[in-house]
Coordinates of C-alpha atoms in Angstrom, one line a residue:
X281 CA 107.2 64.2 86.8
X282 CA 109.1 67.2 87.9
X283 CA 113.0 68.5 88.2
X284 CA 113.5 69.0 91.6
X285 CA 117.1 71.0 92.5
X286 CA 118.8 70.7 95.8
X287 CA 117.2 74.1 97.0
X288 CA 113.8 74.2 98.9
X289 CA 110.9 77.2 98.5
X290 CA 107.9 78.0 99.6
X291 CA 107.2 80.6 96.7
X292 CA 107.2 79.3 93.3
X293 CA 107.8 83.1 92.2
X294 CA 108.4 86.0 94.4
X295 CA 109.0 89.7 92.7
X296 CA 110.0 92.4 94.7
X297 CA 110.3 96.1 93.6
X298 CA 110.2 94.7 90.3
X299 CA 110.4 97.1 87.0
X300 CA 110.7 97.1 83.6
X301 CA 111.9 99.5 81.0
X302 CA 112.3 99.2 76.9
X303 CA 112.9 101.2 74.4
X304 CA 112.5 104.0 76.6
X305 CA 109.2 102.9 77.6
X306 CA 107.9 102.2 81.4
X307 CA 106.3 98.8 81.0
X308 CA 106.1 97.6 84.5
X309 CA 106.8 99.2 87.4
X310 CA 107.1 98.3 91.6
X311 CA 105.8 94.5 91.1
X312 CA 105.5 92.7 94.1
X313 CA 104.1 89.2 94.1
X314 CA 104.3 85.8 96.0
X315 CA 102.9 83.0 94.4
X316 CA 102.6 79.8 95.9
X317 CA 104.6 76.6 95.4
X318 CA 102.0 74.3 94.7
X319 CA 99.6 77.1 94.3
X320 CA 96.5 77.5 91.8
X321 CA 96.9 81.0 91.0
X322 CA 95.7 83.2 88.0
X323 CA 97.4 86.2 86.4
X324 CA 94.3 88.9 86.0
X325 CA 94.5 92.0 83.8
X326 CA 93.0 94.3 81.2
X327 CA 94.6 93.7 77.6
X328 CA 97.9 96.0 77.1
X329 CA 98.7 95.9 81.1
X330 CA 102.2 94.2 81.2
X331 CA 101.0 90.5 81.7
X332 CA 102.9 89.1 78.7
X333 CA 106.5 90.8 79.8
X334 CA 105.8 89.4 83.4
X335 CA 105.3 86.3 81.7
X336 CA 108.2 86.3 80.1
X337 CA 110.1 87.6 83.3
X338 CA 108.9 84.6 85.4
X339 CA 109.9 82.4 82.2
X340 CA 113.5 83.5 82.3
X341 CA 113.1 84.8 78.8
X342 CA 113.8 88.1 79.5
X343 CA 114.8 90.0 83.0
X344 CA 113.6 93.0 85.4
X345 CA 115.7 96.2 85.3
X346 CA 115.1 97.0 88.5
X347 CA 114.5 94.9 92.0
X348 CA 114.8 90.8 92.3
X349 CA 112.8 88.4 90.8
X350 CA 113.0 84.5 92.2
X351 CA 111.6 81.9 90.2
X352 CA 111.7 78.0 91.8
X353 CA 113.8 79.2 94.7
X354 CA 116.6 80.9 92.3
X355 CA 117.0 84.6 91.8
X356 CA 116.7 85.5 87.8
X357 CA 119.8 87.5 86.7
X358 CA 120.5 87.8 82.7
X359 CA 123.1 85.3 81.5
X360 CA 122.9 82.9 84.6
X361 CA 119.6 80.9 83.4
X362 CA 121.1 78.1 81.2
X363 CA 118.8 75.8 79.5
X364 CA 117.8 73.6 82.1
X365 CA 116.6 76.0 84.5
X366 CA 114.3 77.2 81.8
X367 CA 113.2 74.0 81.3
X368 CA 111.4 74.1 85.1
X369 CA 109.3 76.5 83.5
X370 CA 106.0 75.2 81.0
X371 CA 104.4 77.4 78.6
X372 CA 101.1 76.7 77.0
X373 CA 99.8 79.7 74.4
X374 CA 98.8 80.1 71.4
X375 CA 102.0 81.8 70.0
X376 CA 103.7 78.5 70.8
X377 CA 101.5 76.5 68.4
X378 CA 101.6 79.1 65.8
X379 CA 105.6 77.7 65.3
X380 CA 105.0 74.2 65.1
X381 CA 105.2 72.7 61.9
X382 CA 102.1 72.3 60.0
X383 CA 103.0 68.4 59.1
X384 CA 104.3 67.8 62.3
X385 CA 102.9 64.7 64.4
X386 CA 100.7 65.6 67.1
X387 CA 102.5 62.7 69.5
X388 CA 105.8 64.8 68.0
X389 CA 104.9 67.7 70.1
X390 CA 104.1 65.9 72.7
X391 CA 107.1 64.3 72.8
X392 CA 109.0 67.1 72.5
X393 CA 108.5 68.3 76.4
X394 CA 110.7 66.3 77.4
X395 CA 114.3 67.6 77.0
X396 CA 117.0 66.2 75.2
X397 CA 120.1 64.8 77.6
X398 CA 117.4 63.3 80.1
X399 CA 117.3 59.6 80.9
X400 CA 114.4 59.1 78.5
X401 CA 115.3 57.3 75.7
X402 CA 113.9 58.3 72.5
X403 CA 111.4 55.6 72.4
X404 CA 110.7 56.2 76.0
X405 CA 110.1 60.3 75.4
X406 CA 107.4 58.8 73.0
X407 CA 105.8 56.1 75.1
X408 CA 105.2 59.2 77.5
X409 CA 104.2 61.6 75.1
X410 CA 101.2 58.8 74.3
X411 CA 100.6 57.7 77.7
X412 CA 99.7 61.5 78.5
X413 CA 97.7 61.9 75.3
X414 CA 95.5 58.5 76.3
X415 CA 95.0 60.7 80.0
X416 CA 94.2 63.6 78.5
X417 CA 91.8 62.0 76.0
X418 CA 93.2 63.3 72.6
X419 CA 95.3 60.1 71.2
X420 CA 93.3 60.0 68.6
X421 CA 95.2 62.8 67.3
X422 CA 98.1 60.7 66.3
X423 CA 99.2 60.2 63.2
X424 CA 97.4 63.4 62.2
X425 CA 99.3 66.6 60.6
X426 CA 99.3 69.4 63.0
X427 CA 97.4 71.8 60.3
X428 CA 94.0 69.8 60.2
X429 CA 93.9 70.1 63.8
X430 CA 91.5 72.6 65.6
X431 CA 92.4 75.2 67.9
X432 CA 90.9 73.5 70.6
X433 CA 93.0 70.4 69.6
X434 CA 96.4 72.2 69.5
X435 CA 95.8 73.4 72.7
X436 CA 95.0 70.1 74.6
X437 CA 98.4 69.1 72.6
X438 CA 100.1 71.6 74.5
X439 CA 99.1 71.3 77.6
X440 CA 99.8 67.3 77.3
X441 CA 103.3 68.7 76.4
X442 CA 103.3 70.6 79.3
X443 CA 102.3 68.1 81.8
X444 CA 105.1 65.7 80.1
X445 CA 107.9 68.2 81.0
X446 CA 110.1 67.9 83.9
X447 CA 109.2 71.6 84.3
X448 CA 107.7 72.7 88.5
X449 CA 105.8 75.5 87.0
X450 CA 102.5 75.5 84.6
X451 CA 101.8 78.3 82.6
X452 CA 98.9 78.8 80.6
X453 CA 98.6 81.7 79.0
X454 CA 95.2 82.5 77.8
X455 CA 94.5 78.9 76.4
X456 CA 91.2 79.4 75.1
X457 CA 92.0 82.1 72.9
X458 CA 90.5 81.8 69.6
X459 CA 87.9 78.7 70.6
X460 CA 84.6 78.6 70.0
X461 CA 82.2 78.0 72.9
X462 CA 82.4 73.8 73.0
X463 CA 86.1 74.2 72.7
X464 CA 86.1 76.7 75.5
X465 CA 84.4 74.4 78.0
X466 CA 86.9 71.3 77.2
X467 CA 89.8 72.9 77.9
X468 CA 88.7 74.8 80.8
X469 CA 87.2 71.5 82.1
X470 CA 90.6 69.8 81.5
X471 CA 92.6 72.6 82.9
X472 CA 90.2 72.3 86.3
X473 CA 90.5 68.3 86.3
X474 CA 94.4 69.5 86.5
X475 CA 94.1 71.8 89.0
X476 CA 92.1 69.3 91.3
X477 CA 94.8 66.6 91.1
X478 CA 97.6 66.0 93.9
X479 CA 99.8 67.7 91.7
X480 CA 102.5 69.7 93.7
X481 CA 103.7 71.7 90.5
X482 CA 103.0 75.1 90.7
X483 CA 99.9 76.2 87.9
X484 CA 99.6 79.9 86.9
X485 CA 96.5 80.9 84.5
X486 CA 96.8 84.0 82.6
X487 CA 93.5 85.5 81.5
X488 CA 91.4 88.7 81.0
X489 CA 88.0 87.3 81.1
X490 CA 86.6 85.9 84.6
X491 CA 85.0 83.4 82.5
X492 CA 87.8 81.2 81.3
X493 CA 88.9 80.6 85.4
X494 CA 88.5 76.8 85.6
X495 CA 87.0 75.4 89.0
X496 CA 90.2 74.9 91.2
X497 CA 92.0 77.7 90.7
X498 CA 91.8 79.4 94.0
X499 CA 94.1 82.5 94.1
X500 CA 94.7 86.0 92.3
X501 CA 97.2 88.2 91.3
X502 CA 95.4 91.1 89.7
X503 CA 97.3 93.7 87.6
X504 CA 96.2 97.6 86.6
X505 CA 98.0 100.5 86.0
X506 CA 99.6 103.2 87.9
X507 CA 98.1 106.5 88.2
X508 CA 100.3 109.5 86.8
X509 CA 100.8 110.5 90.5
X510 CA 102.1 107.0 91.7
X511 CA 104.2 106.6 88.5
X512 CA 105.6 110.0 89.4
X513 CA 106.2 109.4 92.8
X514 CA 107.8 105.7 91.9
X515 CA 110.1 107.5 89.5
X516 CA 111.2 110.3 92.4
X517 CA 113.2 107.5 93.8
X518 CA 114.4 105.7 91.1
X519 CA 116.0 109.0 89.6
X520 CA 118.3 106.5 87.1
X521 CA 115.1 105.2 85.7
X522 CA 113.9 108.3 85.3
X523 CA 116.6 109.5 83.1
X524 CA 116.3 107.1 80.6
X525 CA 112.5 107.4 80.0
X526 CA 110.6 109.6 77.0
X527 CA 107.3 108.4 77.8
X528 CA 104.3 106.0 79.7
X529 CA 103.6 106.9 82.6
X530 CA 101.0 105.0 83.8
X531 CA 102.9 101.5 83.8
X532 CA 101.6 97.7 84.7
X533 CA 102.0 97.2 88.3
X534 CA 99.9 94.9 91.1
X535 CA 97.0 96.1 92.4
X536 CA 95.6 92.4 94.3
X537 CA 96.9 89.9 95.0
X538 CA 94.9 87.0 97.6
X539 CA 92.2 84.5 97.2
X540 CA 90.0 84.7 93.9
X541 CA 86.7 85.4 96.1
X542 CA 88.4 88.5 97.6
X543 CA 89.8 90.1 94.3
X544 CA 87.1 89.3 91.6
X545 CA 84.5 92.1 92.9
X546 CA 82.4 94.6 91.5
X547 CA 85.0 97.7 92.3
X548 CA 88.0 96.2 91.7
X549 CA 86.7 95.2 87.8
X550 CA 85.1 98.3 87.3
X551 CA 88.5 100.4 88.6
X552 CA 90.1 97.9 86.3
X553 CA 88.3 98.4 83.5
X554 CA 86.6 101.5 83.4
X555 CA 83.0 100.7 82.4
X556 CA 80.2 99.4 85.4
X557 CA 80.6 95.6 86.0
X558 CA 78.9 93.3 88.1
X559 CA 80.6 89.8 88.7
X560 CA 79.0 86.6 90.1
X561 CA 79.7 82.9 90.8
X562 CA 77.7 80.4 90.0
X563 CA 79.5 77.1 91.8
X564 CA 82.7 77.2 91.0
X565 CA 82.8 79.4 87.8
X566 CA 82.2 82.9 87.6
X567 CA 80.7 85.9 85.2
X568 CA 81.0 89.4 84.7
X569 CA 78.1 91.6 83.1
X570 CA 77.5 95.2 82.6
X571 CA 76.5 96.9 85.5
X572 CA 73.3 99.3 84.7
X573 CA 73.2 102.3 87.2
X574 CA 69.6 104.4 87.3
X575 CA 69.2 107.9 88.7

């Protein structure tokens, strides 16, 4: 199910010259990106890089300070989003689940993707919400209170929320966080069965370990940081920028962005993360070691 608009794209996102300030701070600075509609893509980083505020960008949460930023075809300005725009957008993450209700029902949640002031009637919104949970394996879940659920649980809630919405674009940010090993695989198994479907919403999978890409997702956007030199000569013409800064200046930016094959190698990891790192698929997952180097 989807909310189509009158407008047509061919880039579910596209940032130009984007930047970021706060508090004085130089959080992200020239972002360019195109990401697919349709598109598998995943969001690659080191922790502490920016992906969360270009999350939150692409969400319509919060808004670039410098350059354009289009999301589904419309260009993000602050003020100009109202609510149903926003609701094109899907989150799943952890944060999310931490401010549910811990009595709430598990078909609830669920239920709660689709927006109030659609055709849905109540009952309806909840003959979804179970339909989906019956796909996605986890209606046992109802009835249940959402604190004796497990983290892998609460997350296959989500993303059954998520797939309920009218919303164009996917995201999940770092959904296995906090799940142990058998959780892990179901989710990232789910989130490939997902990405393998003739689904033409846009999916965007934010992560910092190359473990946790599911089979299907196809495409990379790989972020690092500016170099004091590039920051420097970035800031040289953006002079107003400049002016209001006391600090950080080795900002998030884009270093690759192109099929997953042709980002996740050896160089580009070890540049990213500073230690010797060897990376290697096996089928369609992949798996980064420690890289020994003899004299």
């Amino acid at each position: 199910m989807t909310m189509l608009d009158e407008t047509t794209y061919d880039a579910a996102v596209r940032a130009r010259s984007v930047g970021y300030y706060r508090n004085r701070r130089l959080i992200l600075a020239d972002v360019n990106l195109t990401i697919t509609a349709g598109g598998r893509w995943v969001l690659f980083g080191p922790n502490g890089v920016g992906k969360s505020t270009l999350l939150e960008m692409i969400a319509m949460r919060t808004y670039p300070n410098v350059g354009e930023l289009h999301v589904l075809g419309g260009r993000t300005v602050a003020g100009s989003d109202p609510e149903r725009r926003r609701a094109r957008v899907a989150t799943v993450s952890a944060a999310f689940g931490h401010n549910i209700g811990s009595e709430m029902n598990p078909l609830t949640v669920v239920a709660s993707g689709i927006p109030r002031g659609t055709k849905d009637s109540a009952d309806e919104a909840y003959e979804k919400a179970y339909a989906m949970m019956r796909r996605l394996g986890i209606a046992y879940l109802t009835g249940k209170q959402w604190r004796n659920l497990s983290e892998g649980e609460r997350t296959r809630v989500m993303i059954s929320r998520a797939l309920v919405s009218p919303a164009d674009l996917l995201i999940f940010d770092e959904p296995t966080t906090g799940l142990d090993l058998g959780g892990r695989e179901t989710v990232l198994r789910e989130l490939s069965a997902l990405a393998s479907r003739e689904d033409k919403r846009t999916m965007l999978l934010v992560t910092h370990q190359v473990e946790d890409i599911p089979a299907g997702f196809d495409h990379i956007a790989m972020m690092g940081r500016m170099t004091e030199h590039e920051c420097m000569t970035y800031l040289d013409t953006h002079p107003r920028i400049y002016a209001t800064l006391d600090g950080n200046t080795t900002p998030g930016t884009i270093t690759f962005t192109g099929p997953l094959d042709e980002g996740l190698t050896d160089e580009r990891l070890e540049s990213m993360f500073g230690v010797p790192l060897h990376v290697e698929r096996t089928g369609q997952r992949w798996r980064a070691s420690h890289r020994l180097r003899f004299a």
